[in-house]
PDB file of C-alpha atoms in Angstrom:
ATOM      1  CA  MET A 650       0.018  -0.001   0.006  1.00 81.00           C
ATOM      2  CA  LEU A 651       1.365   3.420  -1.000  1.00 90.00           C
ATOM      3  CA  LEU A 652       2.064   5.968   1.718  1.00 90.00           C
ATOM      4  CA  HIS A 653       0.403   9.415   1.589  1.00 90.00           C
ATOM      5  CA  HIS A 654       2.980  11.801   3.026  1.00 92.00           C
ATOM      6  CA  TYR A 655       6.664  11.727   3.695  1.00 94.00           C
ATOM      7  CA  SER A 656       6.853  14.996   5.594  1.00 95.00           C
ATOM      8  CA  LYS A 657       4.699  16.795   8.097  1.00 94.00           C
ATOM      9  CA  TYR A 658       3.676  19.413   5.521  1.00 95.00           C
ATOM     10  CA  ALA A 659       0.237  19.382   4.075  1.00 92.00           C
ATOM     11  CA  LEU A 660       1.285  20.776   0.666  1.00 97.00           C
ATOM     12  CA  GLU A 661       3.727  18.030  -0.188  1.00 98.00           C
ATOM     13  CA  CYS A 662       4.565  17.651  -3.837  1.00 98.00           C
ATOM     14  CA  GLY A 663       5.691  14.420  -5.508  1.00 98.00           C
ATOM     15  CA  THR A 664       7.714  14.597  -8.751  1.00 98.00           C
ATOM     16  CA  ASP A 665       8.948  12.083 -11.222  1.00 97.00           C
ATOM     17  CA  GLU A 666      10.066  11.866 -14.827  1.00 97.00           C
ATOM     18  CA  ALA A 667       9.593   9.498 -17.915  1.00 97.00           C
ATOM     19  CA  GLY A 668      11.760   8.919 -20.941  1.00 97.00           C
ATOM     20  CA  ARG A 669      15.262   9.143 -19.399  1.00 96.00           C
ATOM     21  CA  GLY A 670      16.518   6.048 -21.287  1.00 94.00           C
ATOM     22  CA  CYS A 671      14.966   6.919 -24.652  1.00 96.00           C
ATOM     23  CA  LEU A 672      16.912   7.525 -27.848  1.00 96.00           C
ATOM     24  CA  ALA A 673      14.367  10.089 -29.195  1.00 97.00           C
ATOM     25  CA  GLY A 674      11.920  12.688 -27.863  1.00 98.00           C
ATOM     26  CA  PRO A 675      11.823  14.724 -24.629  1.00 98.00           C
ATOM     27  CA  VAL A 676      12.334  13.735 -20.986  1.00 98.00           C
ATOM     28  CA  THR A 677       8.947  14.604 -19.431  1.00 98.00           C
ATOM     29  CA  ALA A 678       8.332  15.339 -15.777  1.00 98.00           C
ATOM     30  CA  ALA A 679       5.258  15.865 -13.642  1.00 98.00           C
ATOM     31  CA  ALA A 680       4.640  17.291 -10.160  1.00 98.00           C
ATOM     32  CA  VAL A 681       1.544  16.629  -8.136  1.00 98.00           C
ATOM     33  CA  ILE A 682       0.140  17.886  -4.800  1.00 98.00           C
ATOM     34  CA  LEU A 683      -2.661  15.552  -3.558  1.00 97.00           C
ATOM     35  CA  PRO A 684      -5.102  16.293  -0.893  1.00 95.00           C
ATOM     36  CA  LYS A 685      -4.719  14.509   2.420  1.00 90.00           C
ATOM     37  CA  ASP A 686      -7.749  12.353   1.873  1.00 90.00           C
ATOM     38  CA  PHE A 687      -6.781  11.235  -1.643  1.00 93.00           C
ATOM     39  CA  ASN A 688      -6.786   7.455  -2.239  1.00 90.00           C
ATOM     40  CA  ASN A 689      -7.025   5.274  -5.249  1.00 92.00           C
ATOM     41  CA  PRO A 690      -6.669   1.452  -5.172  1.00 90.00           C
ATOM     42  CA  ILE A 691      -5.250   1.246  -8.761  1.00 92.00           C
ATOM     43  CA  LEU A 692      -2.609   3.946  -8.470  1.00 91.00           C
ATOM     44  CA  ASN A 693       0.952   2.666  -8.465  1.00 85.00           C
ATOM     45  CA  ASP A 694       4.254   3.242 -10.078  1.00 77.00           C
ATOM     46  CA  SER A 695       3.362   3.875 -13.780  1.00 80.00           C
ATOM     47  CA  LYS A 696       5.824   1.035 -14.822  1.00 84.00           C
ATOM     48  CA  GLN A 697       3.600  -1.445 -12.956  1.00 87.00           C
ATOM     49  CA  LEU A 698       0.378  -0.281 -14.736  1.00 91.00           C
ATOM     50  CA  SER A 699      -0.971  -1.037 -18.151  1.00 93.00           C
ATOM     51  CA  ALA A 700      -1.451   1.779 -20.662  1.00 92.00           C
ATOM     52  CA  SER A 701      -5.267   1.489 -20.168  1.00 94.00           C
ATOM     53  CA  LYS A 702      -4.839   1.918 -16.368  1.00 95.00           C
ATOM     54  CA  ARG A 703      -2.695   4.927 -16.835  1.00 95.00           C
ATOM     55  CA  THR A 704      -5.191   6.425 -19.201  1.00 95.00           C
ATOM     56  CA  LEU A 705      -7.986   5.740 -16.675  1.00 96.00           C
ATOM     57  CA  LEU A 706      -5.967   7.328 -13.819  1.00 96.00           C
ATOM     58  CA  LYS A 707      -4.879  10.512 -15.697  1.00 97.00           C
ATOM     59  CA  PRO A 708      -8.157  12.388 -15.467  1.00 97.00           C
ATOM     60  CA  ILE A 709      -8.732  11.262 -11.890  1.00 97.00           C
ATOM     61  CA  ILE A 710      -5.384  12.566 -10.737  1.00 97.00           C
ATOM     62  CA  GLU A 711      -5.907  15.846 -12.683  1.00 98.00           C
ATOM     63  CA  THR A 712      -9.366  16.331 -11.159  1.00 97.00           C
ATOM     64  CA  ASP A 713      -8.580  15.370  -7.606  1.00 97.00           C
ATOM     65  CA  ALA A 714      -5.125  16.959  -7.252  1.00 97.00           C
ATOM     66  CA  ILE A 715      -4.762  20.227  -5.381  1.00 98.00           C
ATOM     67  CA  SER A 716      -2.429  21.154  -8.227  1.00 98.00           C
ATOM     68  CA  PHE A 717      -0.378  19.388 -10.970  1.00 98.00           C
ATOM     69  CA  GLY A 718       2.148  20.465 -13.575  1.00 98.00           C
ATOM     70  CA  VAL A 719       3.826  18.707 -16.507  1.00 98.00           C
ATOM     71  CA  ALA A 720       6.966  19.836 -18.458  1.00 98.00           C
ATOM     72  CA  HIS A 721       8.949  18.520 -21.425  1.00 98.00           C
ATOM     73  CA  VAL A 722      12.647  19.119 -21.870  1.00 98.00           C
ATOM     74  CA  PHE A 723      13.531  18.511 -25.481  1.00 98.00           C
ATOM     75  CA  GLU A 724      16.348  16.608 -27.136  1.00 97.00           C
ATOM     76  CA  ASP A 725      18.517  19.700 -27.967  1.00 96.00           C
ATOM     77  CA  THR A 726      18.636  20.624 -24.294  1.00 97.00           C
ATOM     78  CA  ILE A 727      19.228  17.007 -23.317  1.00 97.00           C
ATOM     79  CA  ASP A 728      22.250  16.896 -25.707  1.00 96.00           C
ATOM     80  CA  GLU A 729      23.561  20.225 -24.369  1.00 96.00           C
ATOM     81  CA  ILE A 730      23.286  19.679 -20.555  1.00 97.00           C
ATOM     82  CA  ASN A 731      23.028  15.795 -20.336  1.00 96.00           C
ATOM     83  CA  ILE A 732      20.136  13.561 -19.443  1.00 96.00           C
ATOM     84  CA  LEU A 733      20.504  13.800 -15.627  1.00 96.00           C
ATOM     85  CA  ASN A 734      20.399  17.595 -15.644  1.00 97.00           C
ATOM     86  CA  ALA A 735      17.651  17.651 -18.208  1.00 98.00           C
ATOM     87  CA  SER A 736      15.536  15.287 -16.015  1.00 98.00           C
ATOM     88  CA  ILE A 737      16.047  17.595 -12.969  1.00 98.00           C
ATOM     89  CA  LEU A 738      15.273  20.633 -15.165  1.00 98.00           C
ATOM     90  CA  ALA A 739      12.013  19.059 -16.352  1.00 98.00           C
ATOM     91  CA  MET A 740      11.087  18.325 -12.702  1.00 98.00           C
ATOM     92  CA  HIS A 741      11.871  21.910 -11.682  1.00 98.00           C
ATOM     93  CA  ASN A 742       9.819  23.208 -14.683  1.00 98.00           C
ATOM     94  CA  ALA A 743       6.873  20.970 -13.649  1.00 98.00           C
ATOM     95  CA  ILE A 744       7.042  22.202 -10.064  1.00 98.00           C
ATOM     96  CA  ASP A 745       7.257  25.775 -11.374  1.00 98.00           C
ATOM     97  CA  THR A 746       3.868  25.401 -13.164  1.00 98.00           C
ATOM     98  CA  LEU A 747       1.965  24.427  -9.997  1.00 98.00           C
ATOM     99  CA  LYS A 748      -0.741  26.903  -9.142  1.00 97.00           C
ATOM    100  CA  ILE A 749       0.122  26.482  -5.446  1.00 96.00           C
ATOM    101  CA  SER A 750       3.643  26.543  -4.156  1.00 96.00           C
ATOM    102  CA  PRO A 751       4.566  23.239  -2.327  1.00 98.00           C
ATOM    103  CA  GLU A 752       5.948  23.333   1.187  1.00 98.00           C
ATOM    104  CA  PHE A 753       7.956  20.131   0.603  1.00 98.00           C
ATOM    105  CA  ILE A 754       9.053  18.163  -2.441  1.00 98.00           C
ATOM    106  CA  ILE A 755       9.604  14.415  -2.630  1.00 98.00           C
ATOM    107  CA  VAL A 756      11.480  13.181  -5.635  1.00 98.00           C
ATOM    108  CA  ASP A 757      11.671   9.806  -7.221  1.00 96.00           C
ATOM    109  CA  GLY A 758      15.338   8.605  -7.458  1.00 95.00           C
ATOM    110  CA  ASN A 759      18.478   9.701  -5.666  1.00 95.00           C
ATOM    111  CA  LYS A 760      19.479  12.912  -7.628  1.00 95.00           C
ATOM    112  CA  PHE A 761      17.885  16.378  -7.413  1.00 97.00           C
ATOM    113  CA  LYS A 762      18.933  19.981  -7.076  1.00 97.00           C
ATOM    114  CA  PRO A 763      17.272  22.344  -4.632  1.00 97.00           C
ATOM    115  CA  PHE A 764      14.214  24.095  -6.041  1.00 97.00           C
ATOM    116  CA  LYS A 765      14.100  27.720  -4.744  1.00 96.00           C
ATOM    117  CA  THR A 766      14.250  27.390  -0.925  1.00 97.00           C
ATOM    118  CA  ILE A 767      11.691  24.501  -0.671  1.00 98.00           C
ATOM    119  CA  PRO A 768      13.042  21.557   1.326  1.00 98.00           C
ATOM    120  CA  HIS A 769      13.113  18.209  -0.473  1.00 98.00           C
ATOM    121  CA  GLU A 770      13.919  14.600  -0.109  1.00 98.00           C
ATOM    122  CA  THR A 771      15.030  12.048  -2.781  1.00 98.00           C
ATOM    123  CA  ILE A 772      13.491   8.549  -2.397  1.00 97.00           C
ATOM    124  CA  ILE A 773      14.718   5.527  -4.365  1.00 96.00           C
ATOM    125  CA  LYS A 774      11.749   3.789  -5.868  1.00 95.00           C
ATOM    126  CA  GLY A 775       9.645   6.545  -4.583  1.00 94.00           C
ATOM    127  CA  ASP A 776       7.054   5.882  -7.268  1.00 93.00           C
ATOM    128  CA  SER A 777       6.205   2.607  -5.662  1.00 93.00           C
ATOM    129  CA  LYS A 778       6.144   4.033  -2.144  1.00 95.00           C
ATOM    130  CA  TYR A 779       4.313   7.427  -2.182  1.00 96.00           C
ATOM    131  CA  LEU A 780       0.975   8.334  -3.785  1.00 96.00           C
ATOM    132  CA  SER A 781       2.055  11.779  -5.106  1.00 97.00           C
ATOM    133  CA  ILE A 782       5.168  10.423  -6.738  1.00 97.00           C
ATOM    134  CA  ALA A 783       3.158   7.547  -8.276  1.00 96.00           C
ATOM    135  CA  ALA A 784       0.641  10.140  -9.611  1.00 97.00           C
ATOM    136  CA  ALA A 785       3.425  12.220 -11.065  1.00 97.00           C
ATOM    137  CA  SER A 786       4.859   9.111 -12.679  1.00 96.00           C
ATOM    138  CA  VAL A 787       1.529   8.323 -14.341  1.00 97.00           C
ATOM    139  CA  LEU A 788       1.104  11.946 -15.632  1.00 98.00           C
ATOM    140  CA  ALA A 789       4.755  12.113 -16.884  1.00 98.00           C
ATOM    141  CA  LYS A 790       4.283   8.768 -18.780  1.00 97.00           C
ATOM    142  CA  THR A 791       0.881   9.557 -20.251  1.00 97.00           C
ATOM    143  CA  TYR A 792       1.839  13.037 -21.453  1.00 98.00           C
ATOM    144  CA  ARG A 793       5.147  11.786 -22.903  1.00 98.00           C
ATOM    145  CA  ASP A 794       3.449   8.828 -24.640  1.00 97.00           C
ATOM    146  CA  ALA A 795       0.883  11.219 -26.174  1.00 97.00           C
ATOM    147  CA  TYR A 796       3.725  13.422 -27.537  1.00 98.00           C
ATOM    148  CA  MET A 797       5.592  10.403 -28.951  1.00 98.00           C
ATOM    149  CA  THR A 798       2.396   9.077 -30.634  1.00 97.00           C
ATOM    150  CA  LYS A 799       1.945  12.576 -32.173  1.00 97.00           C
ATOM    151  CA  ILE A 800       5.473  12.836 -33.615  1.00 97.00           C
ATOM    152  CA  HIS A 801       5.157   9.163 -34.821  1.00 97.00           C
ATOM    153  CA  GLU A 802       2.862  10.529 -37.659  1.00 97.00           C
ATOM    154  CA  GLU A 803       5.754  12.616 -38.894  1.00 97.00           C
ATOM    155  CA  PHE A 804       8.275   9.713 -38.918  1.00 96.00           C
ATOM    156  CA  PRO A 805       6.198   6.480 -38.876  1.00 96.00           C
ATOM    157  CA  MET A 806       9.171   4.221 -39.763  1.00 96.00           C
ATOM    158  CA  TYR A 807      10.582   4.417 -36.294  1.00 96.00           C
ATOM    159  CA  ASN A 808       7.330   3.069 -34.641  1.00 96.00           C
ATOM    160  CA  TRP A 809       7.312   5.630 -31.819  1.00 97.00           C
ATOM    161  CA  ASP A 810       3.635   4.985 -31.312  1.00 96.00           C
ATOM    162  CA  LYS A 811       4.715   1.601 -29.931  1.00 95.00           C
ATOM    163  CA  ASN A 812       8.239   1.934 -28.624  1.00 96.00           C
ATOM    164  CA  LYS A 813       7.837   5.614 -27.465  1.00 96.00           C
ATOM    165  CA  GLY A 814      11.512   6.292 -28.355  1.00 96.00           C
ATOM    166  CA  TYR A 815      12.987   3.546 -26.158  1.00 96.00           C
ATOM    167  CA  PRO A 816      15.899   1.565 -27.620  1.00 94.00           C
ATOM    168  CA  THR A 817      14.128  -1.504 -28.903  1.00 94.00           C
ATOM    169  CA  LYS A 818      15.619  -3.660 -31.657  1.00 93.00           C
ATOM    170  CA  ALA A 819      13.096  -2.411 -34.187  1.00 92.00           C
ATOM    171  CA  HIS A 820      13.916   1.274 -33.250  1.00 95.00           C
ATOM    172  CA  ARG A 821      17.656   0.708 -33.634  1.00 93.00           C
ATOM    173  CA  ALA A 822      17.100  -1.170 -36.930  1.00 93.00           C
ATOM    174  CA  ALA A 823      15.138   1.870 -38.262  1.00 95.00           C
ATOM    175  CA  ILE A 824      17.871   4.211 -37.178  1.00 94.00           C
ATOM    176  CA  LYS A 825      20.448   2.023 -39.015  1.00 93.00           C
ATOM    177  CA  LYS A 826      18.217   2.007 -42.173  1.00 94.00           C
ATOM    178  CA  TYR A 827      16.778   5.617 -42.200  1.00 94.00           C
ATOM    179  CA  GLY A 828      19.361   7.571 -40.104  1.00 92.00           C
ATOM    180  CA  VAL A 829      18.525   9.985 -37.311  1.00 93.00           C
ATOM    181  CA  THR A 830      15.716  12.606 -37.091  1.00 96.00           C
ATOM    182  CA  LYS A 831      15.514  15.996 -35.482  1.00 96.00           C
ATOM    183  CA  TYR A 832      13.958  14.233 -32.546  1.00 97.00           C
ATOM    184  CA  HIS A 833      16.817  11.870 -31.801  1.00 96.00           C
ATOM    185  CA  ARG A 834      19.210  12.601 -28.985  1.00 96.00           C
ATOM    186  CA  THR A 835      22.634  12.807 -30.717  1.00 92.00           C
ATOM    187  CA  SER A 836      24.517  12.593 -27.467  1.00 91.00           C
ATOM    188  CA  PHE A 837      23.152   9.160 -26.894  1.00 89.00           C
ATOM    189  CA  LYS A 838      24.722   5.970 -28.247  1.00 86.00           C
ATOM    190  CA  LEU A 839      22.019   5.419 -30.855  1.00 88.00           C
ATOM    191  CA  LEU A 840      23.599   2.237 -32.305  1.00 86.00           C
ATOM    192  CA  PRO A 841      25.658  -0.271 -30.382  1.00 75.00           C
ATOM    193  CA  GLU A 842      28.995  -1.220 -31.900  1.00 61.00           C
ATOM    194  CA  GLN A 843      27.836  -4.587 -33.295  1.00 46.00           C
ATOM    195  CA  PHE A 844      25.358  -2.754 -35.471  1.00 50.00           C
ATOM    196  CA  LYS A 845      28.121  -0.693 -37.007  1.00 48.00           C
ATOM    197  CA  LEU A 846      30.468  -3.621 -37.906  1.00 37.00           C
ATOM    198  CA  ASP A 847      28.265  -5.026 -40.592  1.00 42.00           C
ATOM    199  CA  LEU A 848      27.395  -1.834 -42.399  1.00 36.00           C
TER     200      LEU A 848
END
């Protein structure tokens, strides 16, 4: 069962990102402040949920949250500042869009930079421990998936509607065949060495 709060503060915000390990597209983060009485039996770490359950949860989280924010950081910035810094920037940008400023921030993972003067805590596997981080993981994933499905129409040969930019065999085979697009992260190892030997 997921815990509600980590801190003693009522306005505690959970934040998480999606798309860190992808070869294409943005890294997307969400920030969510849930009311004290929020509960949902389905809500869990987005990686444990089916796409249909995430789609079901998205409007519930958006309706019930005290406030939520979502932000993309795109591939040019990822290539410029690296994926870790881009992930943290996305989380900061998501928190910045909240209509109410949180009193405390809980972050999935073990890396974060202070946001303004608000105290924070990093929590490894936080998305499977705290409701607000789980809610943020669902929003980050659903918004990013929707973006990848949209840009799939522009470059259908990469199957982003299915792989969402992750390094699947089919995605890498398409990169080898068609080259890279403006959405690919050029700082990432897009093709492993064994793909290059038999060119």
